[in-house]
Amino acid sequence: GAGVSQSPSNKVTEKGKDVELRCDPISGHTALYWYRQRLGQGLEFLIYFQGNSAPDKSGLPSDRFSAERTGESVSTLTIQRTQQEDSAVYLCASSRTDNQPQHFGDGTRLSIL
Amino acid sequence: AQSVAQPEDQVNVAEGNPLTVKCTYSVSGNPYLFWYVQYPNRGLQFLLKYITGDNLVKGSYGFEAEFNKSQTSFHLKKPSALVSDSALYFCAVRAPSGTYKYIFGTGTRLKVLA
């Protein structure tokens, strides 16, 4: 596809369950970012991947959050033992390199009951 | 530590009037600065960026922004607002080295009134 694709678009789950969010970046984009956007707030940086380099995990809020990316392909963000405060829209973005414009997906709206 | 501030939650402007959406930042070194727009029920879209060079940057949909190093600002402007410009605008900053982390502002909702 032409843009960044995220799935699922919506996810409702019970507190304590694990969730996995997926991001398909634009082909050829080496940089990939995950952000969290709580209702009425700005984007909160979570993690950055650049090619095969070690990711920048400095934004992950707790050890319940983890993400993977193999090379320049799909990335998954996993949240273990979800809590109600994890409810948010999770956005993925990719760019050609780290100082180029980011192209955002439509996000996954996560609701924890 | 790097930070960005968008002091106005909402800006109202009449159609045809000039608009300004404010952004100030704090970062070590020369910053990378971006503006993004989020239309209702759509994802964020890139508007313009400043990395280096001319302080006045022109972007999509007739928007421009001026990098002012002394005031640490990067305000978004448009000479004549359209109703279709109504959206949520985000300023973002990154330090030029040592991190790949982008800091986004809390957003400014622009309402252009017909």
PDB file of C-alpha atoms in Angstrom:
ATOM      1  CA  GLY A   1       0.000   0.000   0.000  1.00  0.00           C
ATOM      2  CA  ALA A   2       0.942   3.624  -0.338  1.00  0.00           C
ATOM      3  CA  GLY A   3       0.747   4.600   3.305  1.00  0.00           C
ATOM      4  CA  VAL A   4       1.491   3.346   6.796  1.00  0.00           C
ATOM      5  CA  SER A   5      -0.956   0.649   7.771  1.00  0.00           C
ATOM      6  CA  GLN A   6      -1.888  -0.170  11.361  1.00  0.00           C
ATOM      7  CA  SER A   7      -3.993  -3.011  12.692  1.00  0.00           C
ATOM      8  CA  PRO A   8      -6.314  -3.467  14.348  1.00  0.00           C
ATOM      9  CA  SER A   9      -7.977  -0.072  14.037  1.00  0.00           C
ATOM     10  CA  ASN A  10      -9.828  -0.654  17.285  1.00  0.00           C
ATOM     11  CA  LYS A  11      -9.121  -3.005  20.165  1.00  0.00           C
ATOM     12  CA  VAL A  12     -11.200  -3.488  23.282  1.00  0.00           C
ATOM     13  CA  THR A  13      -9.823  -5.806  25.931  1.00  0.00           C
ATOM     14  CA  GLU A  14     -10.089  -6.570  29.598  1.00  0.00           C
ATOM     15  CA  LYS A  15      -7.645  -5.300  32.148  1.00  0.00           C
ATOM     16  CA  GLY A  16      -4.786  -7.736  32.629  1.00  0.00           C
ATOM     17  CA  LYS A  17      -4.822  -9.137  29.100  1.00  0.00           C
ATOM     18  CA  ASP A  18      -1.929  -8.797  26.667  1.00  0.00           C
ATOM     19  CA  VAL A  19      -2.366  -6.938  23.375  1.00  0.00           C
ATOM     20  CA  GLU A  20      -0.308  -6.799  20.209  1.00  0.00           C
ATOM     21  CA  LEU A  21      -0.490  -3.893  17.788  1.00  0.00           C
ATOM     22  CA  ARG A  22       0.900  -4.061  14.276  1.00  0.00           C
ATOM     23  CA  CYS A  23       2.440  -1.474  11.985  1.00  0.00           C
ATOM     24  CA  ASP A  24       3.315  -1.860   8.298  1.00  0.00           C
ATOM     25  CA  PRO A  25       5.585   1.027   7.312  1.00  0.00           C
ATOM     26  CA  ILE A  26       5.996   2.508   3.866  1.00  0.00           C
ATOM     27  CA  SER A  27       8.347   0.408   1.788  1.00  0.00           C
ATOM     28  CA  GLY A  28      11.881   1.793   1.843  1.00  0.00           C
ATOM     29  CA  HIS A  29      11.410   3.787   5.025  1.00  0.00           C
ATOM     30  CA  THR A  30      14.215   2.907   7.395  1.00  0.00           C
ATOM     31  CA  ALA A  31      12.920   4.845  10.393  1.00  0.00           C
ATOM     32  CA  LEU A  32       9.858   3.755  12.357  1.00  0.00           C
ATOM     33  CA  TYR A  33       8.299   5.392  15.432  1.00  0.00           C
ATOM     34  CA  TRP A  34       5.593   4.439  17.905  1.00  0.00           C
ATOM     35  CA  TYR A  35       3.655   7.114  19.779  1.00  0.00           C
ATOM     36  CA  ARG A  36       0.828   7.140  22.293  1.00  0.00           C
ATOM     37  CA  GLN A  37      -1.883   9.795  22.161  1.00  0.00           C
ATOM     38  CA  ARG A  38      -4.147  10.030  25.157  1.00  0.00           C
ATOM     39  CA  LEU A  39      -7.472  11.798  24.761  1.00  0.00           C
ATOM     40  CA  GLY A  40      -6.969  15.538  24.364  1.00  0.00           C
ATOM     41  CA  GLN A  41      -3.208  15.314  24.663  1.00  0.00           C
ATOM     42  CA  GLY A  42      -0.205  15.469  22.388  1.00  0.00           C
ATOM     43  CA  LEU A  43       1.828  12.594  21.058  1.00  0.00           C
ATOM     44  CA  GLU A  44       4.033  10.789  23.522  1.00  0.00           C
ATOM     45  CA  PHE A  45       7.135   9.161  22.008  1.00  0.00           C
ATOM     46  CA  LEU A  46       7.473   5.477  22.846  1.00  0.00           C
ATOM     47  CA  ILE A  47      10.181   3.877  20.701  1.00  0.00           C
ATOM     48  CA  TYR A  48      12.233   4.426  17.538  1.00  0.00           C
ATOM     49  CA  PHE A  49      13.713   1.912  15.104  1.00  0.00           C
ATOM     50  CA  GLN A  50      16.314   2.714  12.447  1.00  0.00           C
ATOM     51  CA  GLY A  51      17.227  -0.127  10.136  1.00  0.00           C
ATOM     52  CA  ASN A  52      19.171  -2.794  11.982  1.00  0.00           C
ATOM     53  CA  SER A  53      20.476  -0.448  14.660  1.00  0.00           C
ATOM     54  CA  ALA A  54      19.564  -0.844  18.313  1.00  0.00           C
ATOM     55  CA  PRO A  55      16.206   0.813  18.942  1.00  0.00           C
ATOM     56  CA  ASP A  56      15.748   3.929  21.085  1.00  0.00           C
ATOM     57  CA  LYS A  57      13.456   2.630  23.817  1.00  0.00           C
ATOM     58  CA  SER A  58      13.694   5.691  26.029  1.00  0.00           C
ATOM     59  CA  GLY A  59       9.979   6.508  25.792  1.00  0.00           C
ATOM     60  CA  LEU A  60       8.550   3.151  26.856  1.00  0.00           C
ATOM     61  CA  PRO A  61       6.589   3.899  30.060  1.00  0.00           C
ATOM     62  CA  SER A  62       7.126   0.551  31.799  1.00  0.00           C
ATOM     63  CA  ASP A  63       8.506  -2.935  31.289  1.00  0.00           C
ATOM     64  CA  ARG A  64       5.012  -4.049  30.285  1.00  0.00           C
ATOM     65  CA  PHE A  65       5.640  -2.340  26.950  1.00  0.00           C
ATOM     66  CA  SER A  66       7.883  -3.857  24.301  1.00  0.00           C
ATOM     67  CA  ALA A  67       8.285  -3.557  20.537  1.00  0.00           C
ATOM     68  CA  GLU A  68      10.009  -5.434  17.788  1.00  0.00           C
ATOM     69  CA  ARG A  69      10.981  -4.764  14.227  1.00  0.00           C
ATOM     70  CA  THR A  70      12.952  -6.993  11.903  1.00  0.00           C
ATOM     71  CA  GLY A  71      15.065  -4.956   9.515  1.00  0.00           C
ATOM     72  CA  GLU A  72      12.927  -2.433   7.684  1.00  0.00           C
ATOM     73  CA  SER A  73       9.710  -4.400   7.830  1.00  0.00           C
ATOM     74  CA  VAL A  74       6.692  -4.766  10.065  1.00  0.00           C
ATOM     75  CA  SER A  75       6.793  -3.684  13.679  1.00  0.00           C
ATOM     76  CA  THR A  76       4.718  -4.934  16.578  1.00  0.00           C
ATOM     77  CA  LEU A  77       4.063  -3.146  19.858  1.00  0.00           C
ATOM     78  CA  THR A  78       3.108  -5.442  22.719  1.00  0.00           C
ATOM     79  CA  ILE A  79       1.529  -4.365  25.965  1.00  0.00           C
ATOM     80  CA  GLN A  80       1.439  -7.015  28.675  1.00  0.00           C
ATOM     81  CA  ARG A  81      -0.982  -7.105  31.609  1.00  0.00           C
ATOM     82  CA  THR A  82      -2.866  -4.087  30.313  1.00  0.00           C
ATOM     83  CA  GLN A  83      -4.058  -1.406  32.715  1.00  0.00           C
ATOM     84  CA  GLN A  84      -6.821   1.138  32.273  1.00  0.00           C
ATOM     85  CA  GLU A  85      -4.285   3.940  31.905  1.00  0.00           C
ATOM     86  CA  ASP A  86      -3.036   2.196  28.760  1.00  0.00           C
ATOM     87  CA  SER A  87      -6.229   3.277  27.002  1.00  0.00           C
ATOM     88  CA  ALA A  88      -5.171   5.579  24.177  1.00  0.00           C
ATOM     89  CA  VAL A  89      -4.607   5.786  20.456  1.00  0.00           C
ATOM     90  CA  TYR A  90      -1.314   4.195  19.473  1.00  0.00           C
ATOM     91  CA  LEU A  91       0.210   5.759  16.388  1.00  0.00           C
ATOM     92  CA  CYS A  92       2.929   4.415  14.164  1.00  0.00           C
ATOM     93  CA  ALA A  93       4.951   6.558  11.766  1.00  0.00           C
ATOM     94  CA  SER A  94       7.716   5.865   9.287  1.00  0.00           C
ATOM     95  CA  SER A  95      10.171   8.086   7.445  1.00  0.00           C
ATOM     96  CA  ARG A  96      12.979   7.682   4.927  1.00  0.00           C
ATOM     97  CA  THR A  97      15.546   8.702   7.515  1.00  0.00           C
ATOM     98  CA  ASP A  98      15.353  10.148  10.993  1.00  0.00           C
ATOM     99  CA  ASN A  99      15.184  13.828   9.983  1.00  0.00           C
ATOM    100  CA  GLN A 100      12.685  13.433   7.177  1.00  0.00           C
ATOM    101  CA  PRO A 101       8.906  13.969   7.531  1.00  0.00           C
ATOM    102  CA  GLN A 102       7.092  11.200   9.279  1.00  0.00           C
ATOM    103  CA  HIS A 103       4.143   9.489   7.608  1.00  0.00           C
ATOM    104  CA  PHE A 104       1.551   8.426  10.149  1.00  0.00           C
ATOM    105  CA  GLY A 105      -0.869   5.551  10.177  1.00  0.00           C
ATOM    106  CA  ASP A 106      -4.451   6.016  11.299  1.00  0.00           C
ATOM    107  CA  GLY A 107      -3.653   4.502  14.666  1.00  0.00           C
ATOM    108  CA  THR A 108      -5.037   1.759  16.869  1.00  0.00           C
ATOM    109  CA  ARG A 109      -7.608   2.902  19.400  1.00  0.00           C
ATOM    110  CA  LEU A 110      -7.052   0.759  22.493  1.00  0.00           C
ATOM    111  CA  SER A 111      -9.709   0.603  25.189  1.00  0.00           C
ATOM    112  CA  ILE A 112      -9.085  -1.274  28.419  1.00  0.00           C
ATOM    113  CA  LEU A 113     -12.209  -2.234  30.345  1.00  0.00           C
TER     114      LEU A 113
ATOM    115  CA  ALA B   1      16.006  18.185  28.102  1.00  0.00           C
ATOM    116  CA  GLN B   2      14.115  19.078  24.990  1.00  0.00           C
ATOM    117  CA  SER B   3      10.574  20.434  25.168  1.00  0.00           C
ATOM    118  CA  VAL B   4       8.003  22.202  23.058  1.00  0.00           C
ATOM    119  CA  ALA B   5       5.108  24.442  24.035  1.00  0.00           C
ATOM    120  CA  GLN B   6       1.977  25.411  22.175  1.00  0.00           C
ATOM    121  CA  PRO B   7       0.536  28.054  24.475  1.00  0.00           C
ATOM    122  CA  GLU B   8      -2.916  28.211  22.890  1.00  0.00           C
ATOM    123  CA  ASP B   9      -5.347  25.317  23.102  1.00  0.00           C
ATOM    124  CA  GLN B  10      -7.558  26.942  20.489  1.00  0.00           C
ATOM    125  CA  VAL B  11      -7.281  29.728  17.952  1.00  0.00           C
ATOM    126  CA  ASN B  12     -10.306  31.248  16.250  1.00  0.00           C
ATOM    127  CA  VAL B  13      -9.943  33.301  13.088  1.00  0.00           C
ATOM    128  CA  ALA B  14     -12.325  34.621  10.470  1.00  0.00           C
ATOM    129  CA  GLU B  15     -12.057  33.234   6.962  1.00  0.00           C
ATOM    130  CA  GLY B  16      -9.794  35.383   4.831  1.00  0.00           C
ATOM    131  CA  ASN B  17      -7.867  36.760   7.801  1.00  0.00           C
ATOM    132  CA  PRO B  18      -4.249  35.868   8.523  1.00  0.00           C
ATOM    133  CA  LEU B  19      -3.648  33.147  11.088  1.00  0.00           C
ATOM    134  CA  THR B  20      -0.816  32.357  13.483  1.00  0.00           C
ATOM    135  CA  VAL B  21      -0.385  29.228  15.572  1.00  0.00           C
ATOM    136  CA  LYS B  22       2.384  29.596  18.122  1.00  0.00           C
ATOM    137  CA  CYS B  23       5.159  27.195  19.029  1.00  0.00           C
ATOM    138  CA  THR B  24       8.193  27.672  21.258  1.00  0.00           C
ATOM    139  CA  TYR B  25      10.843  25.099  21.994  1.00  0.00           C
ATOM    140  CA  SER B  26      13.783  24.250  24.190  1.00  0.00           C
ATOM    141  CA  VAL B  27      16.597  22.077  22.858  1.00  0.00           C
ATOM    142  CA  SER B  28      20.374  21.953  22.909  1.00  0.00           C
ATOM    143  CA  GLY B  29      21.918  22.914  19.619  1.00  0.00           C
ATOM    144  CA  ASN B  30      20.117  23.740  16.416  1.00  0.00           C
ATOM    145  CA  PRO B  31      16.731  22.034  16.434  1.00  0.00           C
ATOM    146  CA  TYR B  32      14.862  20.021  13.872  1.00  0.00           C
ATOM    147  CA  LEU B  33      11.362  21.570  13.804  1.00  0.00           C
ATOM    148  CA  PHE B  34       8.187  20.255  12.218  1.00  0.00           C
ATOM    149  CA  TRP B  35       4.520  21.129  11.922  1.00  0.00           C
ATOM    150  CA  TYR B  36       1.857  18.468  11.455  1.00  0.00           C
ATOM    151  CA  VAL B  37      -1.895  18.777  10.981  1.00  0.00           C
ATOM    152  CA  GLN B  38      -4.611  16.371  12.068  1.00  0.00           C
ATOM    153  CA  TYR B  39      -7.924  16.717  10.291  1.00  0.00           C
ATOM    154  CA  PRO B  40     -11.058  15.204  11.878  1.00  0.00           C
ATOM    155  CA  ASN B  41     -11.080  11.412  11.571  1.00  0.00           C
ATOM    156  CA  ARG B  42      -7.809  11.422   9.662  1.00  0.00           C
ATOM    157  CA  GLY B  43      -4.199  10.731  10.553  1.00  0.00           C
ATOM    158  CA  LEU B  44      -1.488  13.310  11.092  1.00  0.00           C
ATOM    159  CA  GLN B  45      -0.074  14.874   7.966  1.00  0.00           C
ATOM    160  CA  PHE B  46       3.231  16.665   7.494  1.00  0.00           C
ATOM    161  CA  LEU B  47       3.009  20.400   6.754  1.00  0.00           C
ATOM    162  CA  LEU B  48       6.559  21.719   6.816  1.00  0.00           C
ATOM    163  CA  LYS B  49       9.950  21.421   8.462  1.00  0.00           C
ATOM    164  CA  TYR B  50      13.033  23.392   9.366  1.00  0.00           C
ATOM    165  CA  ILE B  51      16.376  21.620   9.515  1.00  0.00           C
ATOM    166  CA  THR B  52      18.804  24.270   8.315  1.00  0.00           C
ATOM    167  CA  GLY B  53      18.986  27.155   5.871  1.00  0.00           C
ATOM    168  CA  ASP B  54      16.453  29.914   5.258  1.00  0.00           C
ATOM    169  CA  ASN B  55      14.564  30.827   8.413  1.00  0.00           C
ATOM    170  CA  LEU B  56      11.282  31.181   6.501  1.00  0.00           C
ATOM    171  CA  VAL B  57       9.965  27.795   5.477  1.00  0.00           C
ATOM    172  CA  LYS B  58       7.093  27.275   3.083  1.00  0.00           C
ATOM    173  CA  GLY B  59       4.963  24.168   3.246  1.00  0.00           C
ATOM    174  CA  SER B  60       1.773  22.506   2.119  1.00  0.00           C
ATOM    175  CA  TYR B  61      -1.610  24.223   1.661  1.00  0.00           C
ATOM    176  CA  GLY B  62      -0.092  27.735   1.704  1.00  0.00           C
ATOM    177  CA  PHE B  63       1.311  27.477   5.233  1.00  0.00           C
ATOM    178  CA  GLU B  64       4.669  28.874   6.249  1.00  0.00           C
ATOM    179  CA  ALA B  65       6.681  29.097   9.444  1.00  0.00           C
ATOM    180  CA  GLU B  66       9.553  31.229  10.602  1.00  0.00           C
ATOM    181  CA  PHE B  67      12.397  29.863  12.677  1.00  0.00           C
ATOM    182  CA  ASN B  68      13.463  32.484  15.212  1.00  0.00           C
ATOM    183  CA  LYS B  69      16.525  31.324  17.098  1.00  0.00           C
ATOM    184  CA  SER B  70      16.680  34.246  19.543  1.00  0.00           C
ATOM    185  CA  GLN B  71      13.067  33.747  20.589  1.00  0.00           C
ATOM    186  CA  THR B  72      13.240  29.939  20.255  1.00  0.00           C
ATOM    187  CA  SER B  73      10.022  30.017  18.277  1.00  0.00           C
ATOM    188  CA  PHE B  74       8.641  28.387  15.166  1.00  0.00           C
ATOM    189  CA  HIS B  75       5.214  29.923  14.657  1.00  0.00           C
ATOM    190  CA  LEU B  76       2.957  28.626  11.891  1.00  0.00           C
ATOM    191  CA  LYS B  77       1.339  31.235   9.668  1.00  0.00           C
ATOM    192  CA  LYS B  78      -0.957  31.604   6.697  1.00  0.00           C
ATOM    193  CA  PRO B  79      -1.840  34.915   5.032  1.00  0.00           C
ATOM    194  CA  SER B  80      -5.500  34.080   4.380  1.00  0.00           C
ATOM    195  CA  ALA B  81      -7.332  31.381   6.332  1.00  0.00           C
ATOM    196  CA  LEU B  82      -9.815  28.962   4.808  1.00  0.00           C
ATOM    197  CA  VAL B  83     -12.646  27.160   6.592  1.00  0.00           C
ATOM    198  CA  SER B  84     -11.012  23.926   5.414  1.00  0.00           C
ATOM    199  CA  ASP B  85      -7.914  24.798   7.483  1.00  0.00           C
ATOM    200  CA  SER B  86      -9.900  24.019  10.632  1.00  0.00           C
ATOM    201  CA  ALA B  87      -7.989  21.178  12.292  1.00  0.00           C
ATOM    202  CA  LEU B  88      -5.616  20.261  15.103  1.00  0.00           C
ATOM    203  CA  TYR B  89      -2.041  21.453  14.619  1.00  0.00           C
ATOM    204  CA  PHE B  90       1.015  19.948  16.286  1.00  0.00           C
ATOM    205  CA  CYS B  91       4.520  21.358  16.542  1.00  0.00           C
ATOM    206  CA  ALA B  92       7.379  18.878  17.011  1.00  0.00           C
ATOM    207  CA  VAL B  93      11.059  19.286  17.881  1.00  0.00           C
ATOM    208  CA  ARG B  94      14.106  17.072  17.949  1.00  0.00           C
ATOM    209  CA  ALA B  95      17.637  17.754  19.046  1.00  0.00           C
ATOM    210  CA  PRO B  96      20.156  17.471  16.185  1.00  0.00           C
ATOM    211  CA  SER B  97      22.232  14.795  17.862  1.00  0.00           C
ATOM    212  CA  GLY B  98      22.247  12.320  20.707  1.00  0.00           C
ATOM    213  CA  THR B  99      18.630  11.288  20.355  1.00  0.00           C
ATOM    214  CA  TYR B 100      16.044  10.289  17.769  1.00  0.00           C
ATOM    215  CA  LYS B 101      13.200  11.233  20.064  1.00  0.00           C
ATOM    216  CA  TYR B 102      10.710  13.742  18.744  1.00  0.00           C
ATOM    217  CA  ILE B 103       8.782  15.809  21.271  1.00  0.00           C
ATOM    218  CA  PHE B 104       5.319  16.899  20.168  1.00  0.00           C
ATOM    219  CA  GLY B 105       3.359  19.801  21.570  1.00  0.00           C
ATOM    220  CA  THR B 106      -0.100  19.306  23.019  1.00  0.00           C
ATOM    221  CA  GLY B 107      -1.705  20.680  19.876  1.00  0.00           C
ATOM    222  CA  THR B 108      -3.662  23.796  18.960  1.00  0.00           C
ATOM    223  CA  ARG B 109      -7.143  23.531  17.592  1.00  0.00           C
ATOM    224  CA  LEU B 110      -7.673  26.026  14.789  1.00  0.00           C
ATOM    225  CA  LYS B 111     -11.227  27.114  14.008  1.00  0.00           C
ATOM    226  CA  VAL B 112     -11.761  29.191  10.912  1.00  0.00           C
ATOM    227  CA  LEU B 113     -15.147  30.860  10.942  1.00  0.00           C
ATOM    228  CA  ALA B 114     -17.050  31.572   7.743  1.00  0.00           C
TER     229      ALA B 114
END
